[in-house]
């Protein structure tokens, strides 16, 4: 197959996986974007999220590598994950219990609080060229779509109309690596149309490690 044909095949496959955004080029200024896109009340959410702050950090920057940062995460993504934990479509022994008692209103308010915090960030270095290459360009021979296409060039998301694609740039490396492995192995199945499961299927342990390294530094 010629490059064009392979490229077309990859694009078509990915288009089926998920109607991915076409706004990759417009992702430059994402640090300034509003991530509180729902109707939740961040002031009420601050109060309601006391227990969450105990693990995820007061401003959503957790210190434990296995507890994800929520600072500047899209509120719609946070609320969706909580509904997934409630429904059992995403499983974690602590989080299933934490999510269970919360009403939709509580979820909206708590998510708004974390979305309103200054966005999570890594140390800003780029020491991982393999991870960077896969993130920005994908891997055409393995039909791996560029992560940046959905998550933005530095993993900070694209724009508020695509709040379903989470902020991942600057997230803890150990947490990222666990999620990447869980998706690849089918232990986490809550991404729309299994997009993440399909994207990661062909990647090796060392490639996932490289990706987690690169993303966490952003
Ligand atoms: C005892 C510690 C603890 C508490 C308290 C806690 N969490 Fe978590 N949370 C975790 C851990 C650990 C994970 C990672 C779970 C996984 O790997 O699926 C997590 C995952 C999450 C995620 C998924 C993040 C992502 O990027 O996908 C969200 C959202 C979340 N927690 C929100 C909350 C909210 C809201 C509360 C309060 C109602 C809360 N958590 C309370 C430990 C905690
Ligand atoms: C077609 C769009 C798309 C592409 C391409 C894509 N992702 Fe995702 N990704 C998503 C969506 C949507 C979710 C949220 C899934 C959910 O709702 O649970 C997600 C979730 C994630 C998460 C979990 C975040 C968290 O906080 O738990 C990680 C990590 C991730 N993606 C990394 C990657 C990497 C690395 C690549 C490239 C190899 C990639 N993604 C390519 C759409 C995409």
GROMACS .gro file of N, CA and C in nm, residues 86-147:
model
  186
   86UNK      N    1  -2.012   0.517   3.958
   86UNK     CA    2  -2.141   0.483   4.020
   86UNK      C    3  -2.204   0.362   3.951
   87UNK      N    4  -2.196   0.362   3.818
   87UNK     CA    5  -2.262   0.255   3.741
   87UNK      C    6  -2.179   0.127   3.736
   88UNK      N    7  -2.052   0.138   3.780
   88UNK     CA    8  -1.964   0.021   3.775
   88UNK      C    9  -1.902  -0.003   3.638
   89UNK      N   10  -1.918   0.092   3.544
   89UNK     CA   11  -1.852   0.077   3.414
   89UNK      C   12  -1.705   0.118   3.423
   90UNK      N   13  -1.666   0.180   3.534
   90UNK     CA   14  -1.524   0.196   3.568
   90UNK      C   15  -1.510   0.149   3.712
   91UNK      N   16  -1.412   0.063   3.737
   91UNK     CA   17  -1.402   0.003   3.870
   91UNK      C   18  -1.277   0.044   3.945
   92UNK      N   19  -1.296   0.085   4.068
   92UNK     CA   20  -1.184   0.108   4.160
   92UNK      C   21  -1.244   0.103   4.299
   93UNK      N   22  -1.182   0.024   4.387
   93UNK     CA   23  -1.249  -0.003   4.515
   93UNK      C   24  -1.278   0.123   4.597
   94UNK      N   25  -1.185   0.220   4.593
   94UNK     CA   26  -1.210   0.344   4.668
   94UNK      C   27  -1.314   0.429   4.596
   95UNK      N   28  -1.291   0.452   4.466
   95UNK     CA   29  -1.373   0.549   4.393
   95UNK      C   30  -1.518   0.502   4.372
   96UNK      N   31  -1.542   0.372   4.361
   96UNK     CA   32  -1.681   0.326   4.348
   96UNK      C   33  -1.758   0.367   4.474
   97UNK      N   34  -1.695   0.354   4.591
   97UNK     CA   35  -1.759   0.391   4.717
   97UNK      C   36  -1.774   0.541   4.731
   98UNK      N   37  -1.673   0.616   4.688
   98UNK     CA   38  -1.677   0.762   4.698
   98UNK      C   39  -1.789   0.821   4.612
   99UNK      N   40  -1.806   0.763   4.493
   99UNK     CA   41  -1.903   0.818   4.398
   99UNK      C   42  -2.047   0.783   4.436
  100UNK      N   43  -2.065   0.669   4.498
  100UNK     CA   44  -2.200   0.613   4.520
  100UNK      C   45  -2.302   0.712   4.578
  101UNK      N   46  -2.271   0.784   4.687
  101UNK     CA   47  -2.376   0.866   4.750
  101UNK      C   48  -2.403   1.000   4.682
  102UNK      N   49  -2.328   1.036   4.579
  102UNK     CA   50  -2.338   1.172   4.525
  102UNK      C   51  -2.452   1.189   4.425
  103UNK      N   52  -2.528   1.298   4.441
  103UNK     CA   53  -2.635   1.330   4.347
  103UNK      C   54  -2.574   1.397   4.223
  104UNK      N   55  -2.654   1.411   4.118
  104UNK     CA   56  -2.607   1.479   3.998
  104UNK      C   57  -2.565   1.623   4.029
  105UNK      N   58  -2.642   1.688   4.118
  105UNK     CA   59  -2.611   1.827   4.157
  105UNK      C   60  -2.474   1.832   4.228
  106UNK      N   61  -2.453   1.739   4.322
  106UNK     CA   62  -2.323   1.734   4.391
  106UNK      C   63  -2.209   1.715   4.291
  107UNK      N   64  -2.229   1.623   4.198
  107UNK     CA   65  -2.126   1.593   4.098
  107UNK      C   66  -2.092   1.716   4.015
  108UNK      N   67  -2.196   1.788   3.976
  108UNK     CA   68  -2.176   1.909   3.896
  108UNK      C   69  -2.096   2.013   3.973
  109UNK      N   70  -2.133   2.034   4.101
  109UNK     CA   71  -2.066   2.136   4.182
  109UNK      C   72  -1.920   2.098   4.210
  110UNK      N   73  -1.899   1.973   4.249
  110UNK     CA   74  -1.762   1.927   4.281
  110UNK      C   75  -1.673   1.935   4.157
  111UNK      N   76  -1.727   1.891   4.044
  111UNK     CA   77  -1.649   1.894   3.919
  111UNK      C   78  -1.616   2.037   3.881
  112UNK      N   79  -1.711   2.128   3.902
  112UNK     CA   80  -1.687   2.270   3.870
  112UNK      C   81  -1.574   2.325   3.955
  113UNK      N   82  -1.569   2.284   4.082
  113UNK     CA   83  -1.462   2.334   4.170
  113UNK      C   84  -1.324   2.294   4.116
  114UNK      N   85  -1.308   2.165   4.084
  114UNK     CA   86  -1.175   2.121   4.036
  114UNK      C   87  -1.143   2.180   3.897
  115UNK      N   88  -1.245   2.191   3.812
  115UNK     CA   89  -1.222   2.246   3.677
  115UNK      C   90  -1.174   2.390   3.684
  116UNK      N   91  -1.215   2.461   3.789
  116UNK     CA   92  -1.181   2.603   3.804
  116UNK      C   93  -1.039   2.627   3.858
  117UNK      N   94  -0.971   2.523   3.901
  117UNK     CA   95  -0.835   2.542   3.957
  117UNK      C   96  -0.733   2.558   3.843
  118UNK      N   97  -0.622   2.627   3.870
  118UNK     CA   98  -0.517   2.639   3.768
  118UNK      C   99  -0.476   2.499   3.719
  119UNK      N  100  -0.456   2.487   3.590
  119UNK     CA  101  -0.439   2.356   3.529
  119UNK      C  102  -0.312   2.283   3.577
  120UNK      N  103  -0.326   2.152   3.592
  120UNK     CA  104  -0.214   2.067   3.633
  120UNK      C  105  -0.094   2.085   3.539
  121UNK      N  106   0.027   2.071   3.596
  121UNK     CA  107   0.142   2.077   3.506
  121UNK      C  108   0.258   1.989   3.554
  122UNK      N  109   0.338   1.947   3.456
  122UNK     CA  110   0.457   1.867   3.487
  122UNK      C  111   0.577   1.958   3.503
  123UNK      N  112   0.698   1.898   3.493
  123UNK     CA  113   0.818   1.980   3.516
  123UNK      C  114   0.864   2.055   3.391
  124UNK      N  115   0.792   2.034   3.279
  124UNK     CA  116   0.818   2.114   3.160
  124UNK      C  117   0.934   2.065   3.074
  125UNK      N  118   1.004   1.961   3.118
  125UNK     CA  119   1.115   1.912   3.035
  125UNK      C  120   1.063   1.812   2.933
  126UNK      N  121   1.140   1.786   2.828
  126UNK     CA  122   1.103   1.678   2.736
  126UNK      C  123   1.223   1.588   2.721
  127UNK      N  124   1.223   1.482   2.800
  127UNK     CA  125   1.339   1.392   2.799
  127UNK      C  126   1.307   1.265   2.722
  128UNK      N  127   1.183   1.255   2.674
  128UNK     CA  128   1.141   1.128   2.618
  128UNK      C  129   1.099   1.140   2.472
  129UNK      N  130   1.197   1.121   2.383
  129UNK     CA  131   1.171   1.142   2.240
  129UNK      C  132   1.077   1.036   2.180
  130UNK      N  133   1.087   0.914   2.229
  130UNK     CA  134   1.000   0.808   2.174
  130UNK      C  135   0.854   0.838   2.208
  131UNK      N  136   0.832   0.877   2.335
  131UNK     CA  137   0.697   0.911   2.377
  131UNK      C  138   0.645   1.032   2.301
  132UNK      N  139   0.731   1.128   2.282
  132UNK     CA  140   0.691   1.251   2.212
  132UNK      C  141   0.648   1.218   2.068
  133UNK      N  142   0.725   1.131   2.003
  133UNK     CA  143   0.697   1.098   1.864
  133UNK      C  144   0.560   1.028   1.851
  134UNK      N  145   0.535   0.932   1.936
  134UNK     CA  146   0.406   0.861   1.928
  134UNK      C  147   0.293   0.959   1.961
  135UNK      N  148   0.317   1.042   2.063
  135UNK     CA  149   0.211   1.135   2.106
  135UNK      C  150   0.172   1.231   1.993
  136UNK      N  151   0.273   1.284   1.926
  136UNK     CA  152   0.245   1.387   1.825
  136UNK      C  153   0.211   1.330   1.688
  137UNK      N  154   0.270   1.213   1.656
  137UNK     CA  155   0.254   1.162   1.520
  137UNK      C  156   0.181   1.030   1.511
  138UNK      N  157   0.166   0.960   1.622
  138UNK     CA  158   0.108   0.826   1.615
  138UNK      C  159   0.207   0.731   1.552
  139UNK      N  160   0.158   0.618   1.511
  139UNK     CA  161   0.245   0.517   1.451
  139UNK      C  162   0.165   0.449   1.341
  140UNK      N  163   0.193   0.493   1.219
  140UNK     CA  164   0.107   0.456   1.108
  140UNK      C  165   0.108   0.306   1.080
  141UNK      N  166   0.225   0.241   1.097
  141UNK     CA  167   0.230   0.097   1.066
  141UNK      C  168   0.149   0.016   1.166
  142UNK      N  169   0.138   0.066   1.290
  142UNK     CA  170   0.058  -0.008   1.390
  142UNK      C  171  -0.084   0.049   1.401
  143UNK      N  172  -0.120   0.140   1.312
  143UNK     CA  173  -0.252   0.202   1.313
  143UNK      C  174  -0.281   0.275   1.445
  144UNK      N  175  -0.176   0.334   1.502
  144UNK     CA  176  -0.196   0.410   1.626
  144UNK      C  177  -0.212   0.557   1.589
  145UNK      N  178  -0.326   0.612   1.627
  145UNK     CA  179  -0.354   0.751   1.595
  145UNK      C  180  -0.278   0.844   1.691
  146UNK      N  181  -0.235   0.959   1.641
  146UNK     CA  182  -0.164   1.055   1.727
  146UNK      C  183  -0.252   1.094   1.846
  147UNK      N  184  -0.195   1.084   1.965
  147UNK     CA  185  -0.269   1.118   2.087
  147UNK      C  186  -0.309   1.266   2.083
   0.00000   0.00000   0.00000
